[in-house]
Coordinates of C-alpha atoms in Angstrom, one line a residue:
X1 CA -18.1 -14.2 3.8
X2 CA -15.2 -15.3 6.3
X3 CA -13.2 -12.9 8.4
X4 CA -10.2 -13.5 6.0
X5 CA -12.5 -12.7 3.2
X6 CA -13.7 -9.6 4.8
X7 CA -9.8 -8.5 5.7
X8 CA -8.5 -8.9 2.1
X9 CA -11.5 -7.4 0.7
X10 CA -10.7 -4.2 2.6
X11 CA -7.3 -4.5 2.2
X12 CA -7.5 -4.7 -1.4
X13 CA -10.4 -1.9 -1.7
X14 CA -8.1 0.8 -0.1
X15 CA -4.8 -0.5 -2.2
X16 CA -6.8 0.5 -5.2
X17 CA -7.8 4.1 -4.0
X18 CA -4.3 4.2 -3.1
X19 CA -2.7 3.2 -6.4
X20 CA -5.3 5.7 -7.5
X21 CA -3.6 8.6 -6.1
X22 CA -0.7 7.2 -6.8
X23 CA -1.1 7.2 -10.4
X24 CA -1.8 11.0 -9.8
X25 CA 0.9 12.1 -7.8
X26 CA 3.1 10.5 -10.5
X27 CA 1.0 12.5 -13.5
X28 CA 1.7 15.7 -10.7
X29 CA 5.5 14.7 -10.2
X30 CA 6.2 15.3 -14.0
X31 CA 5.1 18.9 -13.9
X32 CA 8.0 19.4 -11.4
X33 CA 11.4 20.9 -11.5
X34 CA 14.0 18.0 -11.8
X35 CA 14.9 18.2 -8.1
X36 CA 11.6 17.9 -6.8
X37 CA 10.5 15.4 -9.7
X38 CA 13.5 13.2 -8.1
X39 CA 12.1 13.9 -4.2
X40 CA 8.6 12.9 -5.1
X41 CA 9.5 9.1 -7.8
X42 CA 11.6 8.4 -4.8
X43 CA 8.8 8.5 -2.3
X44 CA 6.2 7.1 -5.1
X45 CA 8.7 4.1 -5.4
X46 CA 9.3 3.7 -2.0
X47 CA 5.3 3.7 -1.4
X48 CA 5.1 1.2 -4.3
X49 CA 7.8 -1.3 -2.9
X50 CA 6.1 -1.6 0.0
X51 CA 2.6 -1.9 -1.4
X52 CA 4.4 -5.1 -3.5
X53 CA 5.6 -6.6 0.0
X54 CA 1.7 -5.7 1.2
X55 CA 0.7 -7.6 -1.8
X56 CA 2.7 -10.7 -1.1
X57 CA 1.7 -11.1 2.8
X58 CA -2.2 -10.7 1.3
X59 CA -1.5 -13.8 -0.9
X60 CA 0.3 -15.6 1.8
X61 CA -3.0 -15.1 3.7
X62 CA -5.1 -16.6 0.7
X63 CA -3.2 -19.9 0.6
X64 CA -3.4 -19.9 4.2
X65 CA -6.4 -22.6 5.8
X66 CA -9.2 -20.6 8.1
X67 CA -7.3 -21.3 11.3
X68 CA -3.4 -20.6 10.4
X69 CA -4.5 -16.8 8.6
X70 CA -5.1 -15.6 12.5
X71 CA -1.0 -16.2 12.5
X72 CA -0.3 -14.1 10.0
X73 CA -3.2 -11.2 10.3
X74 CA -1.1 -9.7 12.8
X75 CA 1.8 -9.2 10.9
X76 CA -0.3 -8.0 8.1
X77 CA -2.0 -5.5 10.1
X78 CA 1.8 -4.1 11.4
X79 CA 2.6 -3.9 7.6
X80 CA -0.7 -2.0 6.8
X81 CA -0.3 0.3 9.2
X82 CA 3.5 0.9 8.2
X83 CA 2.1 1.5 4.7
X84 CA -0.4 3.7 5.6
X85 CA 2.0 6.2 7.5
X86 CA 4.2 6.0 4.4
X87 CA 1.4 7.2 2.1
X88 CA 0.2 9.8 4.6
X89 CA 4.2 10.6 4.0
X90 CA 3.4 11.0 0.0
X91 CA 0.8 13.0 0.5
X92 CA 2.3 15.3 3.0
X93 CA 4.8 15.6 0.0
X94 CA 2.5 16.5 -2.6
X95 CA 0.5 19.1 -0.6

């Protein structure tokens, strides 16, 4: 297995736990008051937009030849690390 492999492998792993939880927290948010059901589908939609966006730079990074992915792992791994503050963020919210 190439390094790329190995990268979106992981990548995609822990976006499925995520959408996991996420799928929770939105089962969670409906049990809430109105205000706070509003507070938490923002945050869940927020979370979700940028897991979309994560999405598209993985399958940039498919497409891409062995060589040219090195150009765009680094701006992956800035997004990943963006995303994974913002669900820490979510799940600050929901405990």
């Amino acid at each position: 297995m190439s390094k790329r492999e190995e990268f979106l492998d992981q990548m995609e792993s822990q976006l499925n736990v995520w959408r996991a939880q996420i799928s929770r927290f939105d089962a969670r948010a409906e049990k809430e008051t109105e205000a706070r059901r509003e507070e938490m589908k923002k945050k869940i939609g927020n979370l979700q937009n940028q897991i979309n966006e994560f999405e598209d730079r993985m399958e940039a990074i498919k497409k891409t030849n062995q060589e040219a992915w090195e150009d765009l792992k680094e701006g992956a791994e800035k997004a990943w690390s963006k995303l994974s503050k913002s669900f820490s963020s979510l799940v600050s919210t929901f405990y």
